[in-house]
Short mmCIF file of C-alpha atoms in Angstrom, two decimals:
data_model
loop_
_atom_site.label_atom_id
_atom_site.label_comp_id
_atom_site.label_asym_id
_atom_site.label_seq_id
_atom_site.Cartn_x
_atom_site.Cartn_y
_atom_site.Cartn_z
CA TYR A 17 -8.29 49.27 6.46
CA LYS A 18 -8.01 52.74 7.91
CA VAL A 19 -6.03 52.94 11.12
CA THR A 20 -6.12 56.00 13.37
CA VAL A 21 -3.79 56.57 16.31
CA GLN A 22 -5.04 59.05 18.94
CA TYR A 23 -2.34 60.74 21.07
CA PRO A 24 -2.93 61.99 24.67
CA ASP A 25 -2.57 65.64 23.56
CA GLY A 26 -5.59 65.28 21.23
CA CYS A 27 -3.62 64.97 18.01
CA SER A 28 -4.19 61.97 15.78
CA ILE A 29 -2.70 60.36 12.73
CA SER A 30 -4.50 58.15 10.21
CA ASP A 31 -3.27 55.91 7.47
CA GLU A 32 -4.61 53.23 5.16
CA ILE A 33 -3.08 49.77 5.51
CA THR A 34 -3.61 46.58 3.58
CA ILE A 35 -3.57 43.26 5.38
CA THR A 36 -3.00 40.23 3.25
CA LYS A 37 -3.12 36.67 4.38
CA SER A 38 -0.43 34.53 2.82
CA THR A 39 -1.58 31.22 1.44
CA VAL A 40 0.17 27.90 1.14
CA THR A 41 -0.36 25.91 -2.01
CA VAL A 42 0.43 22.21 -1.63
CA ALA A 43 0.92 20.01 -4.69
CA PRO A 44 -1.24 16.88 -4.96
CA ILE A 45 -0.10 13.68 -3.28
CA THR A 46 1.05 10.86 -5.54
CA GLY A 47 1.37 7.15 -4.78
CA ASP A 48 -0.58 3.91 -4.57
CA ALA A 49 -4.13 4.33 -3.29
CA GLY A 50 -4.61 0.60 -2.76
CA ILE A 51 -2.21 -1.79 -1.06
CA CYS A 52 -2.46 -5.29 0.33
CA ASP A 53 -2.36 -6.00 4.04
CA GLY A 54 1.25 -6.44 5.08
CA GLU A 55 2.61 -4.13 2.37
CA THR A 56 4.06 -0.63 2.35
CA THR A 57 3.94 2.20 -0.16
CA THR A 58 5.56 5.61 -0.33
CA LEU A 59 3.48 8.72 -0.90
CA ALA A 60 4.99 11.96 -2.17
CA SER A 61 4.25 15.63 -2.79
CA VAL A 62 6.58 17.94 -4.70
CA THR A 63 5.88 20.62 -2.09
CA PRO A 64 8.72 20.34 0.45
CA GLY A 65 8.64 20.64 4.22
CA GLY A 66 5.30 19.08 5.03
CA VAL A 67 4.13 16.77 7.78
CA TRP A 68 2.35 13.46 7.08
CA THR A 69 -0.56 12.27 9.25
CA THR A 70 -3.14 9.49 9.08
CA SER A 71 -6.77 9.69 10.11
CA ASP A 72 -6.70 6.08 11.37
CA ALA A 73 -3.48 4.56 12.74
CA ALA A 74 -5.35 1.26 13.18
CA VAL A 75 -5.36 0.95 9.36
CA VAL A 76 -1.97 2.48 8.40
CA THR A 77 0.92 4.34 9.92
CA VAL A 78 2.83 7.00 8.00
CA SER A 79 6.45 8.03 8.55
CA PRO A 80 7.87 11.57 8.26
CA ALA A 81 9.12 10.55 4.80
CA GLY A 82 5.65 9.47 3.58
CA LEU A 83 6.20 5.70 3.98
CA VAL A 84 2.77 4.16 4.56
CA THR A 85 2.74 0.82 6.39
CA SER A 86 -0.42 -1.26 6.53
CA VAL A 87 -1.69 -2.32 9.95
CA ALA A 88 -5.06 -3.86 9.08
CA PRO A 89 -7.58 -3.89 6.21
CA GLY A 90 -9.64 -0.70 5.91
CA THR A 91 -9.65 2.80 4.44
CA THR A 92 -8.01 5.91 5.85
CA THR A 93 -7.14 9.43 4.79
CA ILE A 94 -3.51 10.56 4.69
CA THR A 95 -2.97 14.32 5.04
CA TYR A 96 0.16 16.24 4.02
CA THR A 97 0.30 19.66 5.71
CA VAL A 98 2.78 22.45 4.95
CA THR A 99 3.19 25.50 7.23
CA ASN A 100 4.87 28.65 5.86
CA GLY A 101 6.91 31.25 7.77
CA ASP A 102 3.77 33.29 8.51
CA GLY A 103 2.16 30.35 10.29
CA CYS A 104 -0.35 29.75 7.51
CA THR A 105 -0.99 26.18 6.44
CA GLY A 106 -2.09 24.33 3.37
CA SER A 107 -2.71 20.63 2.91
CA GLN A 108 -3.63 17.85 0.54
CA GLN A 109 -5.44 14.63 1.35
CA PHE A 110 -5.11 11.16 -0.15
CA VAL A 111 -7.31 8.12 0.56
CA VAL A 112 -5.51 4.80 1.04
CA THR A 113 -7.29 1.45 1.12
CA VAL A 114 -5.64 -1.61 2.68
CA ASN A 115 -7.09 -4.71 1.04
CA PRO A 116 -7.27 -8.04 2.87
CA ILE A 117 -5.14 -11.01 1.88
CA PRO A 118 -7.20 -14.00 0.71
CA ALA A 119 -7.21 -17.01 3.02
CA ALA A 120 -4.18 -19.20 2.41
CA PRO A 121 -4.92 -22.22 0.27
CA VAL A 122 -4.29 -25.72 1.58
CA ILE A 123 -2.74 -28.11 -0.93
CA THR A 124 -3.83 -31.72 -0.62
CA GLY A 125 -2.95 -34.83 -2.60
CA THR A 126 -0.20 -37.40 -3.01
CA LEU A 127 3.25 -35.78 -2.90
CA THR A 128 5.31 -38.73 -4.15
CA LEU A 129 5.13 -40.14 -7.66
CA PHE A 130 7.22 -42.09 -10.14
CA GLU A 131 8.99 -40.74 -13.19
CA GLY A 132 6.35 -40.57 -15.94
CA GLY A 133 3.52 -40.87 -13.40
CA THR A 134 0.92 -38.29 -12.46
CA THR A 135 -0.87 -37.15 -9.34
CA THR A 136 -3.60 -34.56 -8.90
CA LEU A 137 -3.24 -31.90 -6.24
CA SER A 138 -6.03 -29.66 -4.96
CA GLY A 139 -5.60 -26.08 -3.77
CA GLY A 140 -8.88 -26.01 -1.86
CA THR A 141 -9.96 -22.67 -3.34
CA PRO A 142 -10.93 -22.54 -7.03
CA GLY A 143 -9.41 -20.05 -9.43
CA GLY A 144 -5.79 -20.24 -8.33
CA ALA A 145 -2.68 -20.71 -10.46
CA TRP A 146 -0.26 -23.64 -10.26
CA THR A 147 3.50 -23.31 -10.80
CA THR A 148 6.55 -25.55 -10.41
CA SER A 149 10.01 -24.60 -9.24
CA ASP A 150 11.69 -27.10 -11.58
CA ALA A 151 9.92 -28.31 -14.72
CA ALA A 152 12.86 -30.69 -15.40
CA ILE A 153 11.71 -32.72 -12.36
CA ALA A 154 7.93 -32.17 -12.25
CA THR A 155 5.45 -30.20 -14.33
CA VAL A 156 2.03 -29.03 -13.21
CA ASN A 157 -0.90 -27.97 -15.36
CA GLY A 158 -3.67 -25.46 -14.68
CA THR A 159 -5.87 -28.01 -12.89
CA GLY A 160 -3.17 -29.30 -10.49
CA VAL A 161 -2.11 -32.43 -12.36
CA VAL A 162 1.57 -33.02 -11.59
CA THR A 163 3.67 -35.16 -13.93
CA GLY A 164 6.96 -36.68 -12.79
CA VAL A 165 9.66 -35.94 -15.40
CA ALA A 166 12.87 -37.08 -13.69
CA GLY A 167 14.05 -38.15 -10.24
CA GLY A 168 14.35 -35.40 -7.63
CA SER A 169 12.21 -32.85 -5.80
CA ALA A 170 10.31 -29.81 -7.03
CA ASP A 171 8.24 -27.24 -5.18
CA ILE A 172 4.67 -26.93 -6.44
CA THR A 173 2.94 -23.64 -5.57
CA TYR A 174 -0.74 -22.73 -5.69
CA THR A 175 -1.43 -18.97 -5.73
CA ILE A 176 -4.78 -17.30 -5.16
CA THR A 177 -5.26 -13.68 -6.28
CA SER A 178 -8.19 -11.61 -4.99
CA ALA A 179 -10.09 -9.07 -7.08
CA SER A 180 -8.01 -6.32 -5.44
CA GLY A 181 -4.78 -7.99 -6.60
CA CYS A 182 -3.70 -9.36 -3.22
CA THR A 183 -2.21 -12.84 -3.26
CA SER A 184 -1.86 -15.78 -0.95
CA LEU A 185 -0.02 -19.00 -1.71
CA ALA A 186 0.87 -22.44 -0.47
CA THR A 187 3.84 -24.56 -1.51
CA VAL A 188 4.46 -28.31 -1.20
CA THR A 189 7.46 -30.39 -2.25
CA VAL A 190 6.79 -33.22 -4.68
CA THR A 191 9.29 -36.08 -4.81
CA VAL A 192 9.73 -37.96 -8.08
CA ASP A 193 11.22 -41.44 -7.75
CA GLY A 194 13.34 -42.20 -10.80
CA PHE A 195 13.74 -45.63 -12.35
#
């Protein structure tokens, strides 16, 4: 640009100046793009000094340190904005999806059996996984058949996992009467 200054006495001075706008380059955001309802995740950018914001606080909140806390299932955009000393800004965006938790299963069936005996439990929702807390007392197979091994109590858990990887579970205590 050419700048001219005109003085009251009619004299003037001109000079060429260059105006440059400083830019702010912000590194990409890293972290988990998908979380389950009730979970948290931490997002990060190697560019220091930025401010985290969310486009929808009804889906997630975000702390000054980038800790994202789910509020409800949905999708939102997290923005990390850095402002330099000239007042110029740069930002990166990151989409986070909060996936719903599957409905909790309800375990039904007889919860007392004899050593060597069996009972069949149902988890109510197909496709779940059965586990036992103590296979020395009671075992459980993939279809919910519990076998009493020795006297005592064991927790039997049925876990459902959604396509997004979110889990829900139910646990019952099975009592095995020994001889």
